[in-house]
Short mmCIF file of C-alpha atoms in Angstrom, two decimals:
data_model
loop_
_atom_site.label_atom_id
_atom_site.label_comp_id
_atom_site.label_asym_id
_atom_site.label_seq_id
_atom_site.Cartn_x
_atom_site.Cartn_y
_atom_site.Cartn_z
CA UNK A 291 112.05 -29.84 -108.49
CA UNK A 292 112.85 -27.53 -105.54
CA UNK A 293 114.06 -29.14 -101.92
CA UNK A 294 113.74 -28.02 -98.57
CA UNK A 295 117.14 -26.76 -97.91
CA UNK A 296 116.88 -24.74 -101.61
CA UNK A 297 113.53 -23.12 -100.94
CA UNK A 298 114.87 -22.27 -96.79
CA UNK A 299 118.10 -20.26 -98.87
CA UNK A 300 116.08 -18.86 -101.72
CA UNK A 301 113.34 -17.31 -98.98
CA UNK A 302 115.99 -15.95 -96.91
CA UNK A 303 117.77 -14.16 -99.40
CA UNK A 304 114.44 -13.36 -100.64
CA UNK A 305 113.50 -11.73 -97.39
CA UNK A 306 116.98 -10.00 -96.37
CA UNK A 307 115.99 -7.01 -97.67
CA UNK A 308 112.87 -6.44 -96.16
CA UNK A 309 113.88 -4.46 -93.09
CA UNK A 310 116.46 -2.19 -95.22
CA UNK A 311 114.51 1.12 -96.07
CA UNK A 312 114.31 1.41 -99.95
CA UNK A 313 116.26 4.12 -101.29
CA UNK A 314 116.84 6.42 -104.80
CA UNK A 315 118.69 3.73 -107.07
CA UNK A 316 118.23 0.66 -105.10
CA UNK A 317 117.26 -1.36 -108.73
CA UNK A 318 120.83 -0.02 -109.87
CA UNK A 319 122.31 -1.79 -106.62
CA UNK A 320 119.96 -4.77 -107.05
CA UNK A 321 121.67 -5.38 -110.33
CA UNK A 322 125.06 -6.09 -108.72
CA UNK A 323 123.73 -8.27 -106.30
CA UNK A 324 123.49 -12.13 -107.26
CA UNK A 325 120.40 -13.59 -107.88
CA UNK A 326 118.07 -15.41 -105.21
CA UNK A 327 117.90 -19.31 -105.67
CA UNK A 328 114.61 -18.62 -106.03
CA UNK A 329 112.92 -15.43 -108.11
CA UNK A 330 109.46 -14.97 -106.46
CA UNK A 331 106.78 -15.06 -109.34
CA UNK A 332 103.17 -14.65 -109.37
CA UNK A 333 100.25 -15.06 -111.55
CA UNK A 334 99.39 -11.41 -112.03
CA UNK A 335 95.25 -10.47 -112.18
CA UNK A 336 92.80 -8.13 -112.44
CA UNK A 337 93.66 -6.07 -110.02
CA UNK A 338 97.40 -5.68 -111.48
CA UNK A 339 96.34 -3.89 -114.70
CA UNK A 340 97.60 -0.92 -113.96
CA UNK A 341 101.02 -2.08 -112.67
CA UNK A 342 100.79 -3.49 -115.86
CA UNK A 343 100.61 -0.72 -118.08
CA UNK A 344 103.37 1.32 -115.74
CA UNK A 345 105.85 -1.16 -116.42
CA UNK A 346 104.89 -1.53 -120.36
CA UNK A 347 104.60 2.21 -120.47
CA UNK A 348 108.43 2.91 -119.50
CA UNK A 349 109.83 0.60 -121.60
CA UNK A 350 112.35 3.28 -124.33
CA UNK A 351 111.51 3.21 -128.11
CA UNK A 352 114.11 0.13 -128.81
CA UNK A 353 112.32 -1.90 -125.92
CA UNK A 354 108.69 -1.49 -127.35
CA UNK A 355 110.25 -1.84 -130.91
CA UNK A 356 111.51 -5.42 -129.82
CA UNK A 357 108.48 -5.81 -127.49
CA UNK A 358 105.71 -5.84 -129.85
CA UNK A 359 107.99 -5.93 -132.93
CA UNK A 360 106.37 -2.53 -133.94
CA UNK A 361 106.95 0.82 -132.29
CA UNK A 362 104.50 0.74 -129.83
CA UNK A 363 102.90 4.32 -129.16
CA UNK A 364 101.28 4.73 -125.79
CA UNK A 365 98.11 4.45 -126.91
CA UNK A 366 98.75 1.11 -128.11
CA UNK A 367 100.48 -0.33 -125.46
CA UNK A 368 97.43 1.15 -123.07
CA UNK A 369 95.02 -0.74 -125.62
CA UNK A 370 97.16 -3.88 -125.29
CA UNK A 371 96.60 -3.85 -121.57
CA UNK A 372 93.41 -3.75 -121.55
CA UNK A 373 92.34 -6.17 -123.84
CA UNK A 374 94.32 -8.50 -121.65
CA UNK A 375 92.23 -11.92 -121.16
CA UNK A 376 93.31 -13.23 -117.52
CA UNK A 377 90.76 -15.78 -117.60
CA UNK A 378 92.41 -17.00 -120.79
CA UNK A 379 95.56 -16.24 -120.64
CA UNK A 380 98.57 -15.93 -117.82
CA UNK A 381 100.41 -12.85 -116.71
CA UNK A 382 103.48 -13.19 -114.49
CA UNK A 383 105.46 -11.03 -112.67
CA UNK A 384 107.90 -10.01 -110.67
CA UNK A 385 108.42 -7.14 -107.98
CA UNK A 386 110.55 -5.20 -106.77
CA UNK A 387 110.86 -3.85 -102.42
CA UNK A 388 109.05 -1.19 -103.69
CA UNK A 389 106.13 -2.93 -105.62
CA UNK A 390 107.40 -1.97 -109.33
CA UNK A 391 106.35 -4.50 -111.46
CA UNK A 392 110.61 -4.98 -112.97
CA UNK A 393 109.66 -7.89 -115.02
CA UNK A 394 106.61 -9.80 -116.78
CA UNK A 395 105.67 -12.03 -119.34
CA UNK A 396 102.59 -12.80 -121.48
CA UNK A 397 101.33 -16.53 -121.66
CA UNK A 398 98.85 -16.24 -124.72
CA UNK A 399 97.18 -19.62 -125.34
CA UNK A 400 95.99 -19.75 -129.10
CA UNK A 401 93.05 -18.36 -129.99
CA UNK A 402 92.02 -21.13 -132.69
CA UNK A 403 90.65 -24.19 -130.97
CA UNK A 404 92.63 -26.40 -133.44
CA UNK A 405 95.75 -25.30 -132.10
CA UNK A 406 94.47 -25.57 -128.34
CA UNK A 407 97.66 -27.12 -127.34
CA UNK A 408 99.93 -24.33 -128.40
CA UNK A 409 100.59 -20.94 -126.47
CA UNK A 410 102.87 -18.09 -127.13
CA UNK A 411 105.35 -16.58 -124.59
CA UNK A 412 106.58 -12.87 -124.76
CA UNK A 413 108.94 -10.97 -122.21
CA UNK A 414 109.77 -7.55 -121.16
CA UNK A 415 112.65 -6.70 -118.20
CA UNK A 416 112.98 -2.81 -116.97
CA UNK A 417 116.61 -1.78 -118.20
CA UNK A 418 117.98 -1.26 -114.72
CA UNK A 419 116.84 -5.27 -113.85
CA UNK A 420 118.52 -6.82 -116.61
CA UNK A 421 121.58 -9.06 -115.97
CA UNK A 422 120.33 -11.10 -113.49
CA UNK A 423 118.29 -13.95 -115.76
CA UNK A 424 114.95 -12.90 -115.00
CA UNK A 425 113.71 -13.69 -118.73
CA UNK A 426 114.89 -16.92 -118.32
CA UNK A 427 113.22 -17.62 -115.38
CA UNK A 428 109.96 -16.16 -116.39
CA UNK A 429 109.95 -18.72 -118.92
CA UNK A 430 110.98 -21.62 -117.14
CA UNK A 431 107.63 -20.37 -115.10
CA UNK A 432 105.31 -20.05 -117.91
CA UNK A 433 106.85 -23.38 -119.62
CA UNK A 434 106.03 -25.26 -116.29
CA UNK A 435 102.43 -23.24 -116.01
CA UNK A 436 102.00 -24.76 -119.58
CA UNK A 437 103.02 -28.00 -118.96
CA UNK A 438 100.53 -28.24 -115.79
CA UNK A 439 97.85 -26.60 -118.16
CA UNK A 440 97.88 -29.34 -121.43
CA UNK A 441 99.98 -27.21 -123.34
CA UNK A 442 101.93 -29.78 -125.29
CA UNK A 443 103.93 -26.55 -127.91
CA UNK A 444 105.56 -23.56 -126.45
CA UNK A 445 106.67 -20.77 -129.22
CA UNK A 446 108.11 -17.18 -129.42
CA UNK A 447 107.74 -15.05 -132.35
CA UNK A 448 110.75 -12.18 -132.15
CA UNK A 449 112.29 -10.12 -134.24
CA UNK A 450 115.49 -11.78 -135.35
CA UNK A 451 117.31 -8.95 -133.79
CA UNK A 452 116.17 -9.35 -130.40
CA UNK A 453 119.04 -11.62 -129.38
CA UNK A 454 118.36 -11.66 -125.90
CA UNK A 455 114.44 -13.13 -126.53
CA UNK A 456 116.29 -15.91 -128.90
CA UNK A 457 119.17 -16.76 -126.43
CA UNK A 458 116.46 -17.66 -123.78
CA UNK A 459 114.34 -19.73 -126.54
CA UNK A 460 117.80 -21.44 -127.55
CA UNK A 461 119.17 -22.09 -123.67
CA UNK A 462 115.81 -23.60 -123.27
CA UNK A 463 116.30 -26.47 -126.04
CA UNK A 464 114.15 -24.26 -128.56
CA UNK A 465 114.29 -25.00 -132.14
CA UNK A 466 114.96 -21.17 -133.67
CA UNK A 467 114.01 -20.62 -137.11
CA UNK A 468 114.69 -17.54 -138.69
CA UNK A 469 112.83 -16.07 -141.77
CA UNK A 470 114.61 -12.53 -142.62
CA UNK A 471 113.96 -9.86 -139.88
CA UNK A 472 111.72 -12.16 -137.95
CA UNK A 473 112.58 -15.51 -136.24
CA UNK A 474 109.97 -18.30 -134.43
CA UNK A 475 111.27 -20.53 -131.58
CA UNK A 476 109.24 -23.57 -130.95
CA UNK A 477 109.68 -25.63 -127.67
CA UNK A 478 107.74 -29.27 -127.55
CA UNK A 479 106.68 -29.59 -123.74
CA UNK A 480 106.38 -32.84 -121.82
CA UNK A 481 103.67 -33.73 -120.17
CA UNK A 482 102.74 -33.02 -116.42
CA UNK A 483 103.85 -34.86 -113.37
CA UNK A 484 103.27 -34.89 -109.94
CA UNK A 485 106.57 -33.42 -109.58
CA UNK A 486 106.16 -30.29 -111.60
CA UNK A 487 102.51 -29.70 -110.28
CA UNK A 488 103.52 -29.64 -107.13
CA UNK A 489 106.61 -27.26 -108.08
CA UNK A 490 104.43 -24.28 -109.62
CA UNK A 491 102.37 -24.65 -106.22
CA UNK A 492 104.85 -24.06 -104.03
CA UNK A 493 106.65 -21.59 -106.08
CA UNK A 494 103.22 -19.69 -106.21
CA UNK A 495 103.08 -19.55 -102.73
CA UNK A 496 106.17 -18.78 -101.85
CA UNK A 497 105.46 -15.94 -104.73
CA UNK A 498 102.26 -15.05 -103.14
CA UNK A 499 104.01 -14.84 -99.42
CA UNK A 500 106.60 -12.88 -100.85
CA UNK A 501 104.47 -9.91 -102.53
CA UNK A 502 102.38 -9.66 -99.15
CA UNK A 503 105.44 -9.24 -96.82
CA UNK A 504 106.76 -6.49 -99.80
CA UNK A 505 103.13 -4.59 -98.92
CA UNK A 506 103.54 -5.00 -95.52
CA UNK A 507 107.22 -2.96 -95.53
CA UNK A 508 106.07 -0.71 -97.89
CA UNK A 509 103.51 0.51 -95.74
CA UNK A 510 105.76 0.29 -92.48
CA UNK A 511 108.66 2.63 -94.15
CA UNK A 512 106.05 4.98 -95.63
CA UNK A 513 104.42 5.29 -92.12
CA UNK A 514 108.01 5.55 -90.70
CA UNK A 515 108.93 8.41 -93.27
CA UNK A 516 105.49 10.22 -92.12
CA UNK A 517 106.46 9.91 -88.77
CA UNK A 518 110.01 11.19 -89.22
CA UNK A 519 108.86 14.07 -91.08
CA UNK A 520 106.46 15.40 -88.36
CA UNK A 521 108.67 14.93 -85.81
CA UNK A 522 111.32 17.22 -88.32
CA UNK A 523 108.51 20.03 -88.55
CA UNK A 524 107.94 20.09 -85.01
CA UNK A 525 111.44 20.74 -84.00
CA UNK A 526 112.14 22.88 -87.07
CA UNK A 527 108.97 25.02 -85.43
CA UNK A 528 109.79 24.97 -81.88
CA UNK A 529 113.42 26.24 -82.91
CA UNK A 530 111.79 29.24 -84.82
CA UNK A 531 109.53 30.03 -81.55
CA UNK A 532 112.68 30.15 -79.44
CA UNK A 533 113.86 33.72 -78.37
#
């Protein structure tokens, strides 16, 4: 459960960037830097399909390989997205200063009504985001979403080379079971409190606060870069016009 004082450091660390203009490489820089207290996560809808896809479609050969546990063509992955259920189902993600969706993961609840308490969790992270526990926190997210939601069983089917999918599963408490080139996790989830209800509302907010203040300097750099380059072109042309 977050407290005050936590929540006051994560949001200013969270924020300290805001006024900085982004520049070319800023997710390498990112990287070095340590992580927040708190990793601003939202429930990703509708409206972030495409965002989606972007951020599945980049992902190398190896990435969609361990991914989807097939190589993953475009036109698969773009088929994926779409038949994305977010009345079902939960997306989460998590954004960069300059709204690139760096990380997100797939809460599937089953699709048989006899295993109604069960849901599957899967993960991707952009290369240049990796290092800073972001899988790990996507799934204490989706385990605590799951909790609030019924969910009593939590699992991951991986491939049982993906090491970095089982590490989180095993960190976690996860029993791993591995069956050749394949491997299933399975996590038994208590049940909700009043504690961690109230925890994935305020972390959606804060989530929620967070990606509207990102807009908001996005649009005030890009309007400051417009203005910059007209006032360039101007002198540029009033210093050809000069005798």
């Amino acid at each position: 459960m977050l407290d005050a004082t936590n929540l006051l450091k994560a949001s200013l660390e969270v924020g300290r960037d805001f006024l900085r203009p982004p520049q070319d490489g800023t997710e390498q820089r990112e990287v070095k830097r340590s992580s927040p207290l708190l990793v601003p996560i939202r429930s990703l809808g509708v409206n972030h399909r495409t965002r989606i896809a972007d951020h599945l479609l980049s992902l190398g050969a190896h990435d969609r390989y361990l991914r989807f546990g097939y190589a993953a063509q475009d036109e698969q992955i773009q088929r994926y997205v779409d038949n994305l259920n977010f009345e079902q189902d939960e997306i989460f993600g998590i954004y960069n200063r300059k709204l690139q969706l760096i990380a997100m993961a797939h809460l599937a609840h089953a699709a048989d009504k006899n295993h109604g308490s069960c849901a599957e969790f899967g993960v991707s992270v952009l290369p240049a985001a990796r290092g800073r526990g972001y899988g790990a926190r996507l799934f204490e997210r989706a385990a605590m979403h799951a909790t609030n939601d019924g969910i009593s069983l939590l699992f991951i089917h991986a491939l049982s080379e993906n090491a970095a999918m089982l590490k989180i599963a095993r960190n976690a408490g996860a029993r791993v079971e591995r069956d050749g080139s394949e491997s299933e996790a399975f996590l038994h989830l208590p049940r909700a409190t009043l504690d961690s209800q109230v925890t994935e509302m305020l972390e959606e907010q804060v989530a929620q606060t967070d990606y509207r203040i990102k807009v908001q300097a996005k649009q005030f750099w890009s309007f400051l870069a417009e203005v910059q380059e007209v006032r360039r072109n101007a002198i540029e042309a009033q210093s050809r016009s000069s005798p």
